[in-house]
PDB file of C-alpha atoms in Angstrom:
ATOM      1  CA  MET A   1      -0.009  -0.007   0.041  1.00 74.00           C
ATOM      2  CA  PRO A   2       1.576   3.201  -1.101  1.00 71.00           C
ATOM      3  CA  PRO A   3       1.888   6.020   1.464  1.00 74.00           C
ATOM      4  CA  LYS A   4      -0.539   8.924   1.312  1.00 79.00           C
ATOM      5  CA  PHE A   5       0.925  11.809  -0.706  1.00 73.00           C
ATOM      6  CA  SER A   6       2.286  14.297   1.783  1.00 74.00           C
ATOM      7  CA  LEU A   7       0.740  17.346   0.085  1.00 80.00           C
ATOM      8  CA  GLN A   8      -2.666  15.680  -0.643  1.00 81.00           C
ATOM      9  CA  ASN A   9      -4.558  18.321   1.289  1.00 84.00           C
ATOM     10  CA  VAL A  10      -2.837  21.120  -0.823  1.00 82.00           C
ATOM     11  CA  LEU A  11      -3.663  19.132  -4.071  1.00 79.00           C
ATOM     12  CA  ASP A  12      -7.321  18.746  -2.918  1.00 87.00           C
ATOM     13  CA  TYR A  13      -7.493  22.433  -2.172  1.00 86.00           C
ATOM     14  CA  ARG A  14      -5.998  23.350  -5.499  1.00 90.00           C
ATOM     15  CA  HIS A  15      -8.421  20.998  -7.359  1.00 89.00           C
ATOM     16  CA  SER A  16     -11.515  22.658  -5.686  1.00 92.00           C
ATOM     17  CA  LYS A  17      -9.980  25.991  -6.503  1.00 93.00           C
ATOM     18  CA  VAL A  18      -9.786  25.036 -10.147  1.00 94.00           C
ATOM     19  CA  GLU A  19     -13.364  23.785 -10.131  1.00 94.00           C
ATOM     20  CA  LYS A  20     -14.511  27.172  -8.562  1.00 96.00           C
ATOM     21  CA  LEU A  21     -12.629  29.107 -11.139  1.00 95.00           C
ATOM     22  CA  GLU A  22     -14.151  27.062 -13.957  1.00 96.00           C
ATOM     23  CA  VAL A  23     -17.614  27.878 -12.514  1.00 96.00           C
ATOM     24  CA  VAL A  24     -16.722  31.607 -12.374  1.00 96.00           C
ATOM     25  CA  LEU A  25     -15.292  31.660 -15.748  1.00 96.00           C
ATOM     26  CA  GLY A  26     -18.385  29.907 -17.231  1.00 96.00           C
ATOM     27  CA  HIS A  27     -20.654  32.417 -15.503  1.00 97.00           C
ATOM     28  CA  LEU A  28     -18.638  35.384 -16.874  1.00 97.00           C
ATOM     29  CA  GLN A  29     -18.521  33.888 -20.329  1.00 97.00           C
ATOM     30  CA  ASN A  30     -22.353  33.550 -20.170  1.00 97.00           C
ATOM     31  CA  GLN A  31     -22.767  37.120 -18.906  1.00 97.00           C
ATOM     32  CA  LEU A  32     -20.470  38.333 -21.750  1.00 97.00           C
ATOM     33  CA  GLN A  33     -22.448  36.385 -24.360  1.00 97.00           C
ATOM     34  CA  ASN A  34     -25.826  37.879 -22.965  1.00 97.00           C
ATOM     35  CA  ALA A  35     -24.308  41.392 -22.992  1.00 97.00           C
ATOM     36  CA  ARG A  36     -23.301  40.994 -26.590  1.00 97.00           C
ATOM     37  CA  GLU A  37     -26.769  39.745 -27.615  1.00 97.00           C
ATOM     38  CA  GLN A  38     -28.297  42.712 -25.797  1.00 97.00           C
ATOM     39  CA  LEU A  39     -26.050  45.001 -27.752  1.00 97.00           C
ATOM     40  CA  ALA A  40     -26.993  43.341 -31.019  1.00 97.00           C
ATOM     41  CA  ALA A  41     -30.740  43.738 -30.002  1.00 96.00           C
ATOM     42  CA  ILE A  42     -30.170  47.465 -29.176  1.00 96.00           C
ATOM     43  CA  GLU A  43     -28.448  48.012 -32.549  1.00 96.00           C
ATOM     44  CA  VAL A  44     -31.253  46.345 -34.308  1.00 96.00           C
ATOM     45  CA  GLN A  45     -33.660  48.728 -32.619  1.00 95.00           C
ATOM     46  CA  LYS A  46     -31.426  51.633 -33.556  1.00 95.00           C
ATOM     47  CA  GLN A  47     -31.514  50.593 -37.191  1.00 95.00           C
ATOM     48  CA  SER A  48     -35.243  50.172 -37.109  1.00 93.00           C
ATOM     49  CA  LEU A  49     -35.539  53.780 -35.567  1.00 92.00           C
ATOM     50  CA  LEU A  50     -33.205  55.153 -38.260  1.00 91.00           C
ATOM     51  CA  VAL A  51     -35.473  53.628 -40.994  1.00 91.00           C
ATOM     52  CA  GLU A  52     -38.536  55.164 -39.229  1.00 88.00           C
ATOM     53  CA  LEU A  53     -36.771  58.561 -38.811  1.00 85.00           C
ATOM     54  CA  GLY A  54     -35.963  58.454 -42.547  1.00 84.00           C
ATOM     55  CA  SER A  55     -39.549  57.881 -43.374  1.00 84.00           C
ATOM     56  CA  TYR A  56     -40.673  60.880 -41.293  1.00 79.00           C
ATOM     57  CA  GLN A  57     -38.276  63.100 -43.230  1.00 78.00           C
ATOM     58  CA  HIS A  58     -39.927  62.280 -46.685  1.00 78.00           C
ATOM     59  CA  GLY A  59     -42.916  64.021 -47.670  1.00 73.00           C
ATOM     60  CA  ASP A  60     -44.851  66.077 -45.180  1.00 75.00           C
ATOM     61  CA  LEU A  61     -42.607  66.777 -42.218  1.00 77.00           C
ATOM     62  CA  ASN A  62     -44.019  66.029 -38.786  1.00 77.00           C
ATOM     63  CA  MET A  63     -41.421  67.831 -36.593  1.00 85.00           C
ATOM     64  CA  GLN A  64     -43.009  66.306 -33.377  1.00 86.00           C
ATOM     65  CA  LYS A  65     -42.397  62.799 -34.592  1.00 85.00           C
ATOM     66  CA  ILE A  66     -38.878  63.707 -35.900  1.00 85.00           C
ATOM     67  CA  LEU A  67     -37.841  65.225 -32.542  1.00 89.00           C
ATOM     68  CA  GLN A  68     -39.278  62.296 -30.699  1.00 90.00           C
ATOM     69  CA  ALA A  69     -37.438  59.754 -32.906  1.00 88.00           C
ATOM     70  CA  ARG A  70     -34.168  61.780 -32.572  1.00 91.00           C
ATOM     71  CA  SER A  71     -34.549  61.959 -28.895  1.00 93.00           C
ATOM     72  CA  PHE A  72     -35.242  58.277 -28.514  1.00 94.00           C
ATOM     73  CA  LEU A  73     -32.139  57.571 -30.943  1.00 94.00           C
ATOM     74  CA  LYS A  74     -29.894  59.675 -28.465  1.00 96.00           C
ATOM     75  CA  LYS A  75     -31.249  57.520 -25.699  1.00 96.00           C
ATOM     76  CA  ILE A  76     -30.510  54.355 -27.645  1.00 96.00           C
ATOM     77  CA  GLN A  77     -27.077  55.525 -28.588  1.00 96.00           C
ATOM     78  CA  LYS A  78     -26.397  56.137 -24.800  1.00 96.00           C
ATOM     79  CA  GLY A  79     -27.669  52.554 -24.117  1.00 95.00           C
ATOM     80  CA  ILE A  80     -25.245  51.306 -26.885  1.00 96.00           C
ATOM     81  CA  ASP A  81     -22.366  53.129 -25.299  1.00 97.00           C
ATOM     82  CA  ARG A  82     -23.114  51.736 -21.894  1.00 97.00           C
ATOM     83  CA  GLN A  83     -23.559  48.247 -23.224  1.00 97.00           C
ATOM     84  CA  LYS A  84     -20.182  48.482 -24.965  1.00 97.00           C
ATOM     85  CA  ILE A  85     -18.470  49.609 -21.713  1.00 97.00           C
ATOM     86  CA  GLU A  86     -20.220  46.671 -19.891  1.00 97.00           C
ATOM     87  CA  ILE A  87     -19.103  44.254 -22.635  1.00 97.00           C
ATOM     88  CA  GLU A  88     -15.506  45.550 -22.331  1.00 97.00           C
ATOM     89  CA  ARG A  89     -15.573  45.287 -18.484  1.00 97.00           C
ATOM     90  CA  LEU A  90     -16.944  41.676 -18.796  1.00 97.00           C
ATOM     91  CA  ALA A  91     -14.310  40.891 -21.481  1.00 97.00           C
ATOM     92  CA  VAL A  92     -11.475  42.096 -19.151  1.00 97.00           C
ATOM     93  CA  GLU A  93     -13.052  40.105 -16.146  1.00 97.00           C
ATOM     94  CA  THR A  94     -13.379  37.060 -18.372  1.00 97.00           C
ATOM     95  CA  GLU A  95      -9.743  37.216 -19.465  1.00 97.00           C
ATOM     96  CA  ASN A  96      -8.594  37.741 -15.865  1.00 97.00           C
ATOM     97  CA  ALA A  97     -10.665  34.703 -14.770  1.00 96.00           C
ATOM     98  CA  ARG A  98      -9.296  32.623 -17.557  1.00 96.00           C
ATOM     99  CA  LEU A  99      -5.678  33.617 -16.701  1.00 97.00           C
ATOM    100  CA  ALA A 100      -6.358  32.737 -13.019  1.00 95.00           C
ATOM    101  CA  LEU A 101      -7.852  29.408 -14.135  1.00 96.00           C
ATOM    102  CA  VAL A 102      -4.853  28.627 -16.226  1.00 96.00           C
ATOM    103  CA  GLN A 103      -2.474  29.457 -13.318  1.00 95.00           C
ATOM    104  CA  ALA A 104      -4.566  27.471 -10.880  1.00 94.00           C
ATOM    105  CA  LYS A 105      -4.587  24.451 -13.418  1.00 94.00           C
ATOM    106  CA  GLN A 106      -0.827  24.751 -13.772  1.00 94.00           C
ATOM    107  CA  ASP A 107      -0.370  24.715 -10.074  1.00 91.00           C
ATOM    108  CA  GLU A 108      -2.626  21.707  -9.826  1.00 91.00           C
ATOM    109  CA  ILE A 109      -0.822  19.777 -12.476  1.00 91.00           C
ATOM    110  CA  ALA A 110       2.572  20.583 -10.880  1.00 90.00           C
ATOM    111  CA  LEU A 111       1.383  19.057  -7.710  1.00 88.00           C
ATOM    112  CA  GLU A 112      -0.127  16.106  -9.437  1.00 89.00           C
ATOM    113  CA  LYS A 113       3.286  15.493 -11.135  1.00 90.00           C
ATOM    114  CA  LEU A 114       4.911  15.656  -7.747  1.00 87.00           C
ATOM    115  CA  SER A 115       2.447  13.133  -6.415  1.00 87.00           C
ATOM    116  CA  GLN A 116       3.116  10.858  -9.395  1.00 88.00           C
ATOM    117  CA  LYS A 117       6.836  11.219  -8.861  1.00 90.00           C
ATOM    118  CA  GLU A 118       6.470  10.394  -5.071  1.00 88.00           C
ATOM    119  CA  LEU A 119       4.509   7.333  -5.960  1.00 87.00           C
ATOM    120  CA  GLN A 120       7.110   6.297  -8.634  1.00 89.00           C
ATOM    121  CA  VAL A 121       9.935   6.558  -6.079  1.00 88.00           C
ATOM    122  CA  TYR A 122       7.862   4.395  -3.748  1.00 87.00           C
ATOM    123  CA  THR A 123       7.246   1.833  -6.419  1.00 89.00           C
ATOM    124  CA  ASP A 124      10.801   1.888  -7.457  1.00 90.00           C
ATOM    125  CA  ARG A 125      11.932   1.210  -3.869  1.00 90.00           C
ATOM    126  CA  VAL A 126       9.398  -1.562  -3.499  1.00 91.00           C
ATOM    127  CA  ASN A 127      10.599  -3.154  -6.774  1.00 92.00           C
ATOM    128  CA  MET A 128      14.224  -2.832  -5.756  1.00 94.00           C
ATOM    129  CA  ARG A 129      13.528  -4.494  -2.397  1.00 92.00           C
ATOM    130  CA  GLU A 130      11.706  -7.280  -4.117  1.00 92.00           C
ATOM    131  CA  LYS A 131      14.526  -7.848  -6.585  1.00 93.00           C
ATOM    132  CA  GLN A 132      16.974  -7.812  -3.637  1.00 93.00           C
ATOM    133  CA  GLN A 133      14.989 -10.445  -1.818  1.00 91.00           C
ATOM    134  CA  GLN A 134      14.596 -12.507  -4.906  1.00 92.00           C
ATOM    135  CA  ASP A 135      18.454 -12.296  -5.368  1.00 86.00           C
ATOM    136  CA  ASP A 136      18.859 -13.235  -1.775  1.00 87.00           C
ATOM    137  CA  ILE A 137      16.683 -16.237  -2.230  1.00 91.00           C
ATOM    138  CA  TYR A 138      18.569 -17.302  -5.435  1.00 87.00           C
ATOM    139  CA  ILE A 139      21.882 -16.848  -3.647  1.00 90.00           C
ATOM    140  CA  SER A 140      20.684 -18.864  -0.644  1.00 89.00           C
ATOM    141  CA  GLN A 141      19.519 -21.657  -2.805  1.00 88.00           C
ATOM    142  CA  ALA A 142      22.722 -21.603  -4.851  1.00 84.00           C
ATOM    143  CA  HIS A 143      24.703 -21.688  -1.640  1.00 84.00           C
ATOM    144  CA  ALA A 144      22.610 -24.504  -0.200  1.00 84.00           C
ATOM    145  CA  ALA A 145      23.071 -26.452  -3.465  1.00 82.00           C
ATOM    146  CA  SER A 146      26.818 -25.768  -3.383  1.00 83.00           C
ATOM    147  CA  GLU A 147      27.112 -27.068   0.137  1.00 83.00           C
ATOM    148  CA  LYS A 148      25.093 -30.123  -0.666  1.00 80.00           C
ATOM    149  CA  LYS A 149      27.454 -30.889  -3.517  1.00 80.00           C
ATOM    150  CA  MET A 150      30.488 -30.289  -1.282  1.00 79.00           C
ATOM    151  CA  ARG A 151      29.108 -32.719   1.206  1.00 76.00           C
ATOM    152  CA  GLU A 152      28.530 -35.293  -1.558  1.00 77.00           C
ATOM    153  CA  ARG A 153      32.071 -35.071  -2.770  1.00 75.00           C
ATOM    154  CA  VAL A 154      33.664 -35.253   0.683  1.00 63.00           C
ATOM    155  CA  PRO A 155      32.956 -38.770   2.157  1.00 61.00           C
ATOM    156  CA  ASN A 156      31.447 -38.722   5.542  1.00 60.00           C
ATOM    157  CA  VAL A 157      34.309 -38.830   7.981  1.00 56.00           C
ATOM    158  CA  ARG A 158      33.500 -39.919  11.471  1.00 63.00           C
ATOM    159  CA  PHE A 159      35.878 -39.318  14.196  1.00 58.00           C
ATOM    160  CA  VAL A 160      35.617 -41.754  16.973  1.00 64.00           C
ATOM    161  CA  PHE A 161      37.000 -40.840  20.398  1.00 60.00           C
TER     162      PHE A 161
END
């Protein structure tokens, strides 16, 4: 039975940290995607309003409708600007979260490699002990066989006193 990795608690902590960072990154990516979709919807709304404004400016001019459309267009443009700022903020946060995840994953992998190395050292030691024991058995058997042959060559000499 291999010994427990001495830094197993640290490895477990780093693994849970990686999992949390993956969740955070996924959440930020989702928010960023939603913000981009909202921006696209606002821009579609802006294009629709521009077409509507263009129709107001042909033929009989209705200044009230033109002013309302322009006012609404300014509000939409402010919304687009705010949304772009939000997208930029989320993009920066997402990139920071991605970098933190990459660093945490590298730290976890380094500890996993250390754990594997420690296990390999243990396995190598066990294998070496087993080989030494097997060598000792072979040497012992060879020595016993050698002694047996020596006894067979030398006649039994009995000394009588």
